[in-house]
Amino acid sequence: RGGQENPNIVAAADLLAERIPRATLRIVPAAGHHLNMESPEQFDAAVLSFLRAAGIDGARPVKGEGACA
């Protein structure tokens, strides 16, 4: 979630991270609700890390095509 997110979304994200087994909550301080557009490099890195941890091979960004392309 973004560090500049709406307080209601922050509370929901925190609750989900607390209750979902093996969940990881990542916070990007300078971003708000549109994390994938505001901080695409950090968003992509978090998603790729998740996919690799899940054992999905070959997870890598496609040059010129971000998460919101």
XYZ file of N, CA and C in Angstrom:
207
model
N 0.837 -1.181 0.000
C 0.000 0.000 0.000
C 0.871 1.228 0.000
N 0.303 2.322 -0.417
C 1.035 3.579 -0.408
C 1.000 4.216 0.966
N 2.071 4.877 1.315
C 2.151 5.544 2.606
C 1.219 6.740 2.728
N 0.782 7.276 1.596
C -0.112 8.434 1.568
C -1.570 8.021 1.335
N -1.860 6.759 1.577
C -3.181 6.173 1.304
C -4.244 6.697 2.264
N -5.493 6.605 1.832
C -6.655 6.937 2.645
C -6.632 6.081 3.915
N -6.929 6.666 5.077
C -6.881 5.899 6.335
C -7.746 4.639 6.350
N -8.889 4.652 5.666
C -9.733 3.459 5.629
C -9.062 2.326 4.860
N -8.373 2.662 3.782
C -7.655 1.663 2.998
C -6.468 1.136 3.796
N -5.801 2.013 4.518
C -4.683 1.605 5.370
C -5.155 0.570 6.383
N -6.266 0.845 7.030
C -6.793 -0.079 8.037
C -7.158 -1.421 7.411
N -7.773 -1.395 6.233
C -8.148 -2.642 5.555
C -6.910 -3.434 5.153
N -5.901 -2.752 4.615
C -4.670 -3.437 4.206
C -3.967 -4.051 5.409
N -3.912 -3.310 6.499
C -3.282 -3.830 7.714
C -4.022 -5.062 8.232
N -5.337 -5.022 8.220
C -6.141 -6.144 8.689
C -5.940 -7.372 7.803
N -5.949 -7.173 6.487
C -5.726 -8.296 5.572
C -4.350 -8.918 5.792
N -3.338 -8.082 5.922
C -1.982 -8.599 6.132
C -1.880 -9.375 7.441
N -2.624 -8.928 8.428
C -2.615 -9.596 9.736
C -3.318 -10.948 9.686
N -4.370 -11.054 8.917
C -5.208 -12.252 8.933
C -4.934 -13.280 7.840
N -4.229 -12.893 6.790
C -3.929 -13.833 5.707
C -2.603 -14.523 6.022
N -2.616 -15.836 6.128
C -1.372 -16.552 6.436
C -0.273 -16.243 5.421
N 0.923 -16.023 5.931
C 2.125 -15.747 5.132
C 2.023 -14.485 4.290
N 1.082 -13.600 4.622
C 0.944 -12.339 3.885
C 2.111 -11.416 4.201
N 2.442 -10.603 3.235
C 3.467 -9.582 3.406
C 2.877 -8.254 2.979
N 2.957 -7.279 3.848
C 2.477 -5.946 3.525
C 3.680 -5.074 3.221
N 3.699 -4.515 2.043
C 4.773 -3.601 1.648
C 4.197 -2.202 1.573
N 4.950 -1.264 2.116
C 4.508 0.128 2.139
C 5.507 0.973 1.359
N 4.990 1.757 0.433
C 5.801 2.696 -0.337
C 5.421 4.083 0.179
N 6.285 4.686 1.001
C 5.939 5.929 1.694
C 5.455 7.080 0.805
N 6.041 7.259 -0.354
C 5.703 8.422 -1.189
C 4.484 8.200 -2.075
N 3.897 7.013 -2.055
C 2.782 6.698 -2.952
C 1.446 6.759 -2.224
N 0.401 6.879 -3.032
C -0.955 6.861 -2.504
C -1.684 5.626 -2.992
N -2.916 5.809 -3.436
C -3.770 4.686 -3.827
C -3.347 4.037 -5.145
N -2.798 4.800 -6.051
C -2.429 4.282 -7.370
C -0.949 3.926 -7.395
N -0.592 3.011 -6.541
C 0.800 2.614 -6.344
C 1.473 2.185 -7.643
N 0.772 1.425 -8.455
C 1.367 0.927 -9.701
C 1.681 2.056 -10.674
N 0.986 3.182 -10.578
C 1.263 4.321 -11.464
C 2.199 5.337 -10.812
N 2.123 5.464 -9.505
C 2.929 6.455 -8.794
C 4.356 5.977 -8.547
N 4.534 4.696 -8.346
C 5.854 4.112 -8.081
C 5.960 2.772 -8.809
N 5.945 2.798 -10.154
C 5.893 1.538 -10.901
C 7.090 0.617 -10.654
N 8.272 1.178 -10.448
C 9.436 0.316 -10.224
C 9.302 -0.455 -8.916
N 8.849 0.234 -7.868
C 8.682 -0.439 -6.577
C 7.516 -1.426 -6.621
N 6.457 -1.073 -7.322
C 5.322 -1.975 -7.476
C 5.751 -3.250 -8.203
N 6.430 -3.069 -9.335
C 6.892 -4.228 -10.107
C 7.821 -5.108 -9.287
N 8.738 -4.486 -8.534
C 9.674 -5.253 -7.710
C 8.935 -6.083 -6.659
N 7.900 -5.509 -6.057
C 7.126 -6.238 -5.043
C 6.367 -7.402 -5.664
N 5.753 -7.176 -6.822
C 4.998 -8.247 -7.492
C 5.946 -9.352 -7.944
N 7.076 -8.979 -8.529
C 8.042 -9.986 -8.973
C 8.589 -10.787 -7.807
N 8.844 -10.133 -6.692
C 9.320 -10.827 -5.493
C 8.279 -11.836 -5.020
N 7.006 -11.432 -5.035
C 5.925 -12.328 -4.650
C 5.858 -13.542 -5.575
N 5.935 -13.297 -6.881
C 5.859 -14.391 -7.840
C 7.032 -15.354 -7.691
N 8.215 -14.813 -7.500
C 9.391 -15.674 -7.319
C 9.266 -16.498 -6.034
N 8.787 -15.879 -4.963
C 8.607 -16.596 -3.695
C 7.563 -17.699 -3.842
N 6.610 -17.493 -4.756
C 5.572 -18.499 -5.006
C 6.062 -19.585 -5.951
N 7.312 -19.455 -6.422
C 7.881 -20.481 -7.290
C 7.537 -20.322 -8.750
N 7.108 -19.133 -9.136
C 6.790 -18.895 -10.544
C 8.068 -18.465 -11.247
N 8.588 -19.336 -12.109
C 9.844 -19.078 -12.797
C 9.661 -18.075 -13.922
N 10.733 -17.369 -14.225
C 10.723 -16.452 -15.353
C 9.996 -15.160 -15.088
N 9.665 -14.869 -13.840
C 8.959 -13.632 -13.526
C 9.914 -12.458 -13.704
N 9.605 -11.615 -14.687
C 10.425 -10.435 -14.941
C 9.561 -9.398 -15.656
N 9.873 -8.124 -15.466
C 9.096 -7.109 -16.172
C 9.436 -7.119 -17.659
N 8.486 -6.717 -18.463
C 8.699 -6.604 -19.902
C 9.078 -5.161 -20.176
N 10.220 -4.958 -20.821
C 10.710 -3.599 -21.056
C 9.646 -2.756 -21.750
N 9.378 -1.597 -21.154
C 8.410 -0.667 -21.728
C 6.974 -0.980 -21.388
N 6.723 -2.042 -20.653
C 5.366 -2.404 -20.294
C 5.270 -2.596 -18.783
N 4.906 -1.523 -18.086
C 4.753 -1.599 -16.649
C 3.423 -2.224 -16.276
N 3.143 -2.225 -15.004
C 1.921 -2.844 -14.518
C 0.668 -2.124 -15.007
N 0.818 -0.875 -15.405
C -0.365 -0.140 -15.840
C -0.307 0.208 -17.320
N 0.544 -0.482 -18.074
C 0.664 -0.189 -19.505
C -0.503 -0.755 -20.273
